[in-house]
């Protein structure tokens, strides 16, 4: 039997602004090997994923608080970091980023965008690090999953892959309460909401609202996927 567990953890993370660092561990000390300043203007709300053996993708808030995706190659010994490509996917806001790998070349990003509402965007990234927008604000076709009538901020996004085409998002929403939403993402990057906050404001029979798991306070969220096979 396959049991899926979603665990909400509190984490505190400090990330250098606009700098990619590579470290080595000699079992006694953590040693910095190389460093690359990839954005001289701003680099906050970082979320980094591995694309292949030497390629990495970074979602972050850059200049003017806009949303960016950049890719890098990092050599196996960590001595070389090379920037490959950059895409400005949101020209209004791109904060509280959480980036996940969906399938072979498709990636999904949960972030806080215009009016501090919650958005999901998708991209393709090939093995060379080339980025293409699929469903993004810059293309005018990404998914706004939590608008909450503009009275609340979507914060502390944490996105996880549940199975081959399902993702779950934990975040702080209205009143900084804790919410979990779910979506499917096809191999072509099409996003379909399953249970989201915006469904609470519709009268459609098939629209199901997301889960409010904490009605008091929810910050610095992280959601994990744990599969147990018996």
PDB file of C-alpha atoms in Angstrom:
ATOM      1  CA  UNK A   1       0.000   0.000   0.000  1.00  0.00           C
ATOM      2  CA  UNK A   2       1.298   3.428  -0.874  1.00  0.00           C
ATOM      3  CA  UNK A   3       0.739   6.031   1.801  1.00  0.00           C
ATOM      4  CA  UNK A   4       1.247   9.710   1.020  1.00  0.00           C
ATOM      5  CA  UNK A   5       1.978  12.012   3.917  1.00  0.00           C
ATOM      6  CA  UNK A   6       2.146  15.790   3.708  1.00  0.00           C
ATOM      7  CA  UNK A   7       4.060  17.209   6.668  1.00  0.00           C
ATOM      8  CA  UNK A   8       4.110  20.882   7.572  1.00  0.00           C
ATOM      9  CA  UNK A   9       7.436  21.942   9.059  1.00  0.00           C
ATOM     10  CA  UNK A  10       8.781  25.251  10.280  1.00  0.00           C
ATOM     11  CA  UNK A  11      12.136  26.183   8.801  1.00  0.00           C
ATOM     12  CA  UNK A  12      14.359  29.220   9.013  1.00  0.00           C
ATOM     13  CA  UNK A  13      16.553  29.711   5.927  1.00  0.00           C
ATOM     14  CA  UNK A  14      19.095  32.419   5.192  1.00  0.00           C
ATOM     15  CA  UNK A  15      20.063  32.753   1.520  1.00  0.00           C
ATOM     16  CA  UNK A  16      22.769  35.094   0.154  1.00  0.00           C
ATOM     17  CA  UNK A  17      21.300  37.829  -2.047  1.00  0.00           C
ATOM     18  CA  UNK A  18      22.198  37.526  -5.723  1.00  0.00           C
ATOM     19  CA  UNK A  19      25.066  35.082  -5.121  1.00  0.00           C
ATOM     20  CA  UNK A  20      25.405  31.392  -6.075  1.00  0.00           C
ATOM     21  CA  UNK A  21      27.823  29.538  -3.809  1.00  0.00           C
ATOM     22  CA  UNK A  22      29.274  26.022  -4.034  1.00  0.00           C
ATOM     23  CA  UNK A  23      30.538  24.300  -0.909  1.00  0.00           C
ATOM     24  CA  UNK A  24      32.508  21.142  -0.085  1.00  0.00           C
ATOM     25  CA  UNK A  25      32.335  19.033   3.063  1.00  0.00           C
ATOM     26  CA  UNK A  26      35.512  17.424   4.374  1.00  0.00           C
ATOM     27  CA  UNK A  27      33.487  15.890   7.254  1.00  0.00           C
ATOM     28  CA  UNK A  28      34.889  18.509   9.567  1.00  0.00           C
ATOM     29  CA  UNK A  29      34.200  21.824   7.884  1.00  0.00           C
ATOM     30  CA  UNK A  30      32.061  23.255   5.096  1.00  0.00           C
ATOM     31  CA  UNK A  31      34.422  24.849   2.596  1.00  0.00           C
ATOM     32  CA  UNK A  32      33.415  27.387  -0.048  1.00  0.00           C
ATOM     33  CA  UNK A  33      34.802  26.423  -3.452  1.00  0.00           C
ATOM     34  CA  UNK A  34      33.336  28.970  -5.869  1.00  0.00           C
ATOM     35  CA  UNK A  35      30.917  31.883  -5.934  1.00  0.00           C
ATOM     36  CA  UNK A  36      29.070  33.706  -8.716  1.00  0.00           C
ATOM     37  CA  UNK A  37      27.237  37.020  -8.355  1.00  0.00           C
ATOM     38  CA  UNK A  38      24.470  36.336 -10.856  1.00  0.00           C
ATOM     39  CA  UNK A  39      22.376  39.501 -10.304  1.00  0.00           C
ATOM     40  CA  UNK A  40      23.943  42.788  -9.212  1.00  0.00           C
ATOM     41  CA  UNK A  41      20.601  44.502  -8.506  1.00  0.00           C
ATOM     42  CA  UNK A  42      18.547  42.160  -6.346  1.00  0.00           C
ATOM     43  CA  UNK A  43      18.153  38.456  -5.596  1.00  0.00           C
ATOM     44  CA  UNK A  44      15.647  37.506  -2.917  1.00  0.00           C
ATOM     45  CA  UNK A  45      13.137  34.698  -2.217  1.00  0.00           C
ATOM     46  CA  UNK A  46      15.408  32.123  -3.854  1.00  0.00           C
ATOM     47  CA  UNK A  47      14.311  28.602  -4.805  1.00  0.00           C
ATOM     48  CA  UNK A  48      16.887  26.319  -6.451  1.00  0.00           C
ATOM     49  CA  UNK A  49      16.348  22.920  -8.155  1.00  0.00           C
ATOM     50  CA  UNK A  50      18.615  20.524 -10.028  1.00  0.00           C
ATOM     51  CA  UNK A  51      17.800  20.055 -13.728  1.00  0.00           C
ATOM     52  CA  UNK A  52      20.375  17.386 -14.587  1.00  0.00           C
ATOM     53  CA  UNK A  53      23.849  16.293 -13.503  1.00  0.00           C
ATOM     54  CA  UNK A  54      25.396  19.756 -13.901  1.00  0.00           C
ATOM     55  CA  UNK A  55      22.474  22.134 -14.590  1.00  0.00           C
ATOM     56  CA  UNK A  56      20.474  24.047 -11.971  1.00  0.00           C
ATOM     57  CA  UNK A  57      17.480  26.387 -12.130  1.00  0.00           C
ATOM     58  CA  UNK A  58      16.885  29.280  -9.741  1.00  0.00           C
ATOM     59  CA  UNK A  59      13.634  31.194  -9.194  1.00  0.00           C
ATOM     60  CA  UNK A  60      14.049  34.535  -7.453  1.00  0.00           C
ATOM     61  CA  UNK A  61      12.804  38.094  -7.054  1.00  0.00           C
ATOM     62  CA  UNK A  62      15.015  40.450  -9.035  1.00  0.00           C
ATOM     63  CA  UNK A  63      14.989  44.109 -10.036  1.00  0.00           C
ATOM     64  CA  UNK A  64      11.813  46.085  -9.340  1.00  0.00           C
ATOM     65  CA  UNK A  65      10.531  43.053  -7.361  1.00  0.00           C
ATOM     66  CA  UNK A  66       9.922  41.212 -10.676  1.00  0.00           C
ATOM     67  CA  UNK A  67      10.021  37.425 -10.999  1.00  0.00           C
ATOM     68  CA  UNK A  68      12.969  35.708 -12.714  1.00  0.00           C
ATOM     69  CA  UNK A  69      14.183  32.202 -13.558  1.00  0.00           C
ATOM     70  CA  UNK A  70      17.888  31.704 -14.238  1.00  0.00           C
ATOM     71  CA  UNK A  71      19.868  28.593 -15.074  1.00  0.00           C
ATOM     72  CA  UNK A  72      23.488  27.694 -14.346  1.00  0.00           C
ATOM     73  CA  UNK A  73      25.927  24.899 -15.007  1.00  0.00           C
ATOM     74  CA  UNK A  74      28.071  23.802 -12.079  1.00  0.00           C
ATOM     75  CA  UNK A  75      30.997  21.438 -12.615  1.00  0.00           C
ATOM     76  CA  UNK A  76      31.113  18.187 -10.632  1.00  0.00           C
ATOM     77  CA  UNK A  77      34.048  19.456  -8.544  1.00  0.00           C
ATOM     78  CA  UNK A  78      32.250  22.757  -7.856  1.00  0.00           C
ATOM     79  CA  UNK A  79      35.064  24.924  -9.220  1.00  0.00           C
ATOM     80  CA  UNK A  80      33.015  26.391 -12.088  1.00  0.00           C
ATOM     81  CA  UNK A  81      29.627  28.162 -12.007  1.00  0.00           C
ATOM     82  CA  UNK A  82      28.402  29.503 -15.351  1.00  0.00           C
ATOM     83  CA  UNK A  83      25.156  31.397 -15.936  1.00  0.00           C
ATOM     84  CA  UNK A  84      23.289  30.006 -18.971  1.00  0.00           C
ATOM     85  CA  UNK A  85      19.890  31.670 -19.401  1.00  0.00           C
ATOM     86  CA  UNK A  86      17.458  34.066 -17.689  1.00  0.00           C
ATOM     87  CA  UNK A  87      13.720  34.572 -18.128  1.00  0.00           C
ATOM     88  CA  UNK A  88      11.722  37.440 -16.607  1.00  0.00           C
ATOM     89  CA  UNK A  89       8.413  35.639 -16.118  1.00  0.00           C
ATOM     90  CA  UNK A  90       6.520  38.267 -14.059  1.00  0.00           C
ATOM     91  CA  UNK A  91       6.951  42.011 -14.623  1.00  0.00           C
ATOM     92  CA  UNK A  92       4.962  43.027 -11.518  1.00  0.00           C
ATOM     93  CA  UNK A  93       6.079  40.881  -8.574  1.00  0.00           C
ATOM     94  CA  UNK A  94       7.820  37.566  -7.946  1.00  0.00           C
ATOM     95  CA  UNK A  95       8.191  36.819  -4.242  1.00  0.00           C
ATOM     96  CA  UNK A  96       8.017  33.776  -1.921  1.00  0.00           C
ATOM     97  CA  UNK A  97       9.140  31.433  -4.709  1.00  0.00           C
ATOM     98  CA  UNK A  98       8.914  27.634  -4.631  1.00  0.00           C
ATOM     99  CA  UNK A  99      10.105  25.800  -7.755  1.00  0.00           C
ATOM    100  CA  UNK A 100       9.621  22.056  -8.451  1.00  0.00           C
ATOM    101  CA  UNK A 101      10.492  19.631 -11.240  1.00  0.00           C
ATOM    102  CA  UNK A 102       7.274  18.118 -12.704  1.00  0.00           C
ATOM    103  CA  UNK A 103       8.516  15.861 -15.517  1.00  0.00           C
ATOM    104  CA  UNK A 104      11.466  15.500 -17.898  1.00  0.00           C
ATOM    105  CA  UNK A 105      11.637  19.181 -18.889  1.00  0.00           C
ATOM    106  CA  UNK A 106       8.612  20.815 -17.172  1.00  0.00           C
ATOM    107  CA  UNK A 107       8.892  22.913 -14.017  1.00  0.00           C
ATOM    108  CA  UNK A 108       6.209  24.532 -11.861  1.00  0.00           C
ATOM    109  CA  UNK A 109       6.596  27.649  -9.749  1.00  0.00           C
ATOM    110  CA  UNK A 110       4.381  28.831  -6.896  1.00  0.00           C
ATOM    111  CA  UNK A 111       4.925  32.470  -6.000  1.00  0.00           C
ATOM    112  CA  UNK A 112       3.380  35.692  -4.733  1.00  0.00           C
ATOM    113  CA  UNK A 113       2.548  38.076  -7.572  1.00  0.00           C
ATOM    114  CA  UNK A 114       0.444  41.155  -8.263  1.00  0.00           C
ATOM    115  CA  UNK A 115      -1.591  42.435  -5.269  1.00  0.00           C
ATOM    116  CA  UNK A 116       0.261  39.801  -3.200  1.00  0.00           C
ATOM    117  CA  UNK A 117      -2.030  37.133  -4.684  1.00  0.00           C
ATOM    118  CA  UNK A 118      -0.995  33.521  -5.243  1.00  0.00           C
ATOM    119  CA  UNK A 119       0.045  32.265  -8.695  1.00  0.00           C
ATOM    120  CA  UNK A 120       1.248  29.041 -10.342  1.00  0.00           C
ATOM    121  CA  UNK A 121       3.377  29.245 -13.495  1.00  0.00           C
ATOM    122  CA  UNK A 122       5.059  26.589 -15.634  1.00  0.00           C
ATOM    123  CA  UNK A 123       8.213  26.502 -17.758  1.00  0.00           C
ATOM    124  CA  UNK A 124      10.290  24.103 -19.790  1.00  0.00           C
ATOM    125  CA  UNK A 125      14.026  23.877 -19.164  1.00  0.00           C
ATOM    126  CA  UNK A 126      16.131  21.665 -21.427  1.00  0.00           C
ATOM    127  CA  UNK A 127      19.331  19.832 -20.523  1.00  0.00           C
ATOM    128  CA  UNK A 128      21.380  22.769 -21.819  1.00  0.00           C
ATOM    129  CA  UNK A 129      19.624  25.159 -19.417  1.00  0.00           C
ATOM    130  CA  UNK A 130      17.492  26.978 -21.995  1.00  0.00           C
ATOM    131  CA  UNK A 131      14.252  28.290 -20.446  1.00  0.00           C
ATOM    132  CA  UNK A 132      10.899  28.692 -22.223  1.00  0.00           C
ATOM    133  CA  UNK A 133       7.754  30.180 -20.686  1.00  0.00           C
ATOM    134  CA  UNK A 134       4.663  27.942 -20.904  1.00  0.00           C
ATOM    135  CA  UNK A 135       2.025  29.329 -18.521  1.00  0.00           C
ATOM    136  CA  UNK A 136       3.343  32.592 -17.056  1.00  0.00           C
ATOM    137  CA  UNK A 137       2.324  36.156 -16.242  1.00  0.00           C
ATOM    138  CA  UNK A 138       4.559  37.354 -19.065  1.00  0.00           C
ATOM    139  CA  UNK A 139       2.523  35.155 -21.442  1.00  0.00           C
ATOM    140  CA  UNK A 140      -0.749  36.229 -19.795  1.00  0.00           C
ATOM    141  CA  UNK A 141      -1.882  32.666 -19.116  1.00  0.00           C
ATOM    142  CA  UNK A 142      -0.703  31.480 -15.681  1.00  0.00           C
ATOM    143  CA  UNK A 143      -3.080  30.439 -12.873  1.00  0.00           C
ATOM    144  CA  UNK A 144      -4.117  32.812 -10.064  1.00  0.00           C
ATOM    145  CA  UNK A 145      -5.205  30.387  -7.323  1.00  0.00           C
ATOM    146  CA  UNK A 146      -5.700  32.760  -4.368  1.00  0.00           C
ATOM    147  CA  UNK A 147      -6.985  36.300  -4.961  1.00  0.00           C
ATOM    148  CA  UNK A 148      -9.040  36.535  -1.751  1.00  0.00           C
ATOM    149  CA  UNK A 149     -10.540  39.797  -2.978  1.00  0.00           C
ATOM    150  CA  UNK A 150      -7.243  41.635  -2.450  1.00  0.00           C
ATOM    151  CA  UNK A 151      -7.593  41.691   1.344  1.00  0.00           C
ATOM    152  CA  UNK A 152      -4.840  39.224   2.235  1.00  0.00           C
ATOM    153  CA  UNK A 153      -1.301  38.313   1.227  1.00  0.00           C
ATOM    154  CA  UNK A 154      -0.130  34.919  -0.009  1.00  0.00           C
ATOM    155  CA  UNK A 155       3.158  34.196   1.755  1.00  0.00           C
ATOM    156  CA  UNK A 156       5.708  31.438   2.438  1.00  0.00           C
ATOM    157  CA  UNK A 157       4.877  29.167  -0.516  1.00  0.00           C
ATOM    158  CA  UNK A 158       6.105  25.570  -0.418  1.00  0.00           C
ATOM    159  CA  UNK A 159       5.364  23.387  -3.445  1.00  0.00           C
ATOM    160  CA  UNK A 160       5.838  19.614  -3.670  1.00  0.00           C
ATOM    161  CA  UNK A 161       5.222  16.957  -6.316  1.00  0.00           C
ATOM    162  CA  UNK A 162       2.697  14.361  -5.086  1.00  0.00           C
ATOM    163  CA  UNK A 163       2.673  11.999  -8.075  1.00  0.00           C
ATOM    164  CA  UNK A 164       3.393  12.104 -11.812  1.00  0.00           C
ATOM    165  CA  UNK A 165       1.114  15.078 -12.520  1.00  0.00           C
ATOM    166  CA  UNK A 166      -0.181  16.294  -9.137  1.00  0.00           C
ATOM    167  CA  UNK A 167       1.368  19.014  -6.998  1.00  0.00           C
ATOM    168  CA  UNK A 168       0.444  20.289  -3.542  1.00  0.00           C
ATOM    169  CA  UNK A 169       1.071  23.791  -2.231  1.00  0.00           C
ATOM    170  CA  UNK A 170       1.292  24.842   1.414  1.00  0.00           C
ATOM    171  CA  UNK A 171       1.234  28.567   2.154  1.00  0.00           C
ATOM    172  CA  UNK A 172       0.053  31.327   4.466  1.00  0.00           C
ATOM    173  CA  UNK A 173      -3.089  33.013   3.167  1.00  0.00           C
ATOM    174  CA  UNK A 174      -5.878  35.140   4.656  1.00  0.00           C
ATOM    175  CA  UNK A 175      -5.048  36.188   8.213  1.00  0.00           C
ATOM    176  CA  UNK A 176      -1.679  34.438   7.768  1.00  0.00           C
ATOM    177  CA  UNK A 177      -3.589  31.194   8.311  1.00  0.00           C
ATOM    178  CA  UNK A 178      -2.295  27.943   6.849  1.00  0.00           C
ATOM    179  CA  UNK A 179      -3.705  26.529   3.609  1.00  0.00           C
ATOM    180  CA  UNK A 180      -3.011  23.538   1.345  1.00  0.00           C
ATOM    181  CA  UNK A 181      -4.061  23.597  -2.315  1.00  0.00           C
ATOM    182  CA  UNK A 182      -3.709  20.984  -5.046  1.00  0.00           C
ATOM    183  CA  UNK A 183      -3.287  21.103  -8.819  1.00  0.00           C
ATOM    184  CA  UNK A 184      -2.528  18.867 -11.773  1.00  0.00           C
ATOM    185  CA  UNK A 185       0.075  19.811 -14.365  1.00  0.00           C
ATOM    186  CA  UNK A 186       0.173  18.045 -17.717  1.00  0.00           C
ATOM    187  CA  UNK A 187       3.337  17.096 -19.564  1.00  0.00           C
ATOM    188  CA  UNK A 188       2.790  20.182 -21.738  1.00  0.00           C
ATOM    189  CA  UNK A 189       2.661  22.481 -18.670  1.00  0.00           C
ATOM    190  CA  UNK A 190      -1.112  23.062 -18.550  1.00  0.00           C
ATOM    191  CA  UNK A 191      -2.242  23.815 -14.984  1.00  0.00           C
ATOM    192  CA  UNK A 192      -5.607  22.544 -13.676  1.00  0.00           C
ATOM    193  CA  UNK A 193      -6.750  23.481 -10.158  1.00  0.00           C
ATOM    194  CA  UNK A 194      -8.220  20.743  -7.952  1.00  0.00           C
ATOM    195  CA  UNK A 195      -8.746  22.371  -4.556  1.00  0.00           C
ATOM    196  CA  UNK A 196      -7.854  26.079  -4.363  1.00  0.00           C
ATOM    197  CA  UNK A 197      -8.892  29.148  -2.375  1.00  0.00           C
ATOM    198  CA  UNK A 198     -10.531  30.833  -5.365  1.00  0.00           C
ATOM    199  CA  UNK A 199     -13.049  27.965  -5.498  1.00  0.00           C
ATOM    200  CA  UNK A 200     -14.443  29.170  -2.156  1.00  0.00           C
ATOM    201  CA  UNK A 201     -15.782  32.213  -3.987  1.00  0.00           C
ATOM    202  CA  UNK A 202     -17.649  30.377  -6.773  1.00  0.00           C
ATOM    203  CA  UNK A 203     -20.984  28.581  -6.964  1.00  0.00           C
ATOM    204  CA  UNK A 204     -19.845  25.931  -9.436  1.00  0.00           C
ATOM    205  CA  UNK A 205     -20.728  22.436  -8.209  1.00  0.00           C
ATOM    206  CA  UNK A 206     -17.350  20.950  -9.146  1.00  0.00           C
ATOM    207  CA  UNK A 207     -15.290  23.744  -7.572  1.00  0.00           C
ATOM    208  CA  UNK A 208     -13.789  22.542  -4.283  1.00  0.00           C
ATOM    209  CA  UNK A 209     -12.072  24.952  -1.897  1.00  0.00           C
ATOM    210  CA  UNK A 210      -8.648  24.243  -0.472  1.00  0.00           C
ATOM    211  CA  UNK A 211      -7.907  23.033   3.071  1.00  0.00           C
ATOM    212  CA  UNK A 212      -7.348  25.560   5.865  1.00  0.00           C
ATOM    213  CA  UNK A 213      -5.213  23.506   8.226  1.00  0.00           C
ATOM    214  CA  UNK A 214      -4.245  26.268  10.662  1.00  0.00           C
ATOM    215  CA  UNK A 215      -6.694  29.048  11.549  1.00  0.00           C
ATOM    216  CA  UNK A 216      -4.362  30.880  13.916  1.00  0.00           C
ATOM    217  CA  UNK A 217      -0.971  31.539  12.352  1.00  0.00           C
ATOM    218  CA  UNK A 218       1.209  29.873   9.711  1.00  0.00           C
ATOM    219  CA  UNK A 219       4.648  31.113   8.710  1.00  0.00           C
ATOM    220  CA  UNK A 220       7.863  29.787   7.137  1.00  0.00           C
ATOM    221  CA  UNK A 221       5.992  26.796   5.704  1.00  0.00           C
ATOM    222  CA  UNK A 222       7.525  23.694   4.180  1.00  0.00           C
ATOM    223  CA  UNK A 223       5.620  20.713   2.775  1.00  0.00           C
ATOM    224  CA  UNK A 224       7.297  17.329   2.233  1.00  0.00           C
ATOM    225  CA  UNK A 225       6.298  14.167   0.381  1.00  0.00           C
ATOM    226  CA  UNK A 226       6.885  10.911   2.270  1.00  0.00           C
ATOM    227  CA  UNK A 227       6.097   7.627   0.493  1.00  0.00           C
ATOM    228  CA  UNK A 228       5.932   4.453   2.528  1.00  0.00           C
ATOM    229  CA  UNK A 229       5.568   1.124   0.734  1.00  0.00           C
ATOM    230  CA  UNK A 230       4.280  -1.820   2.801  1.00  0.00           C
TER     231      UNK A 230
END
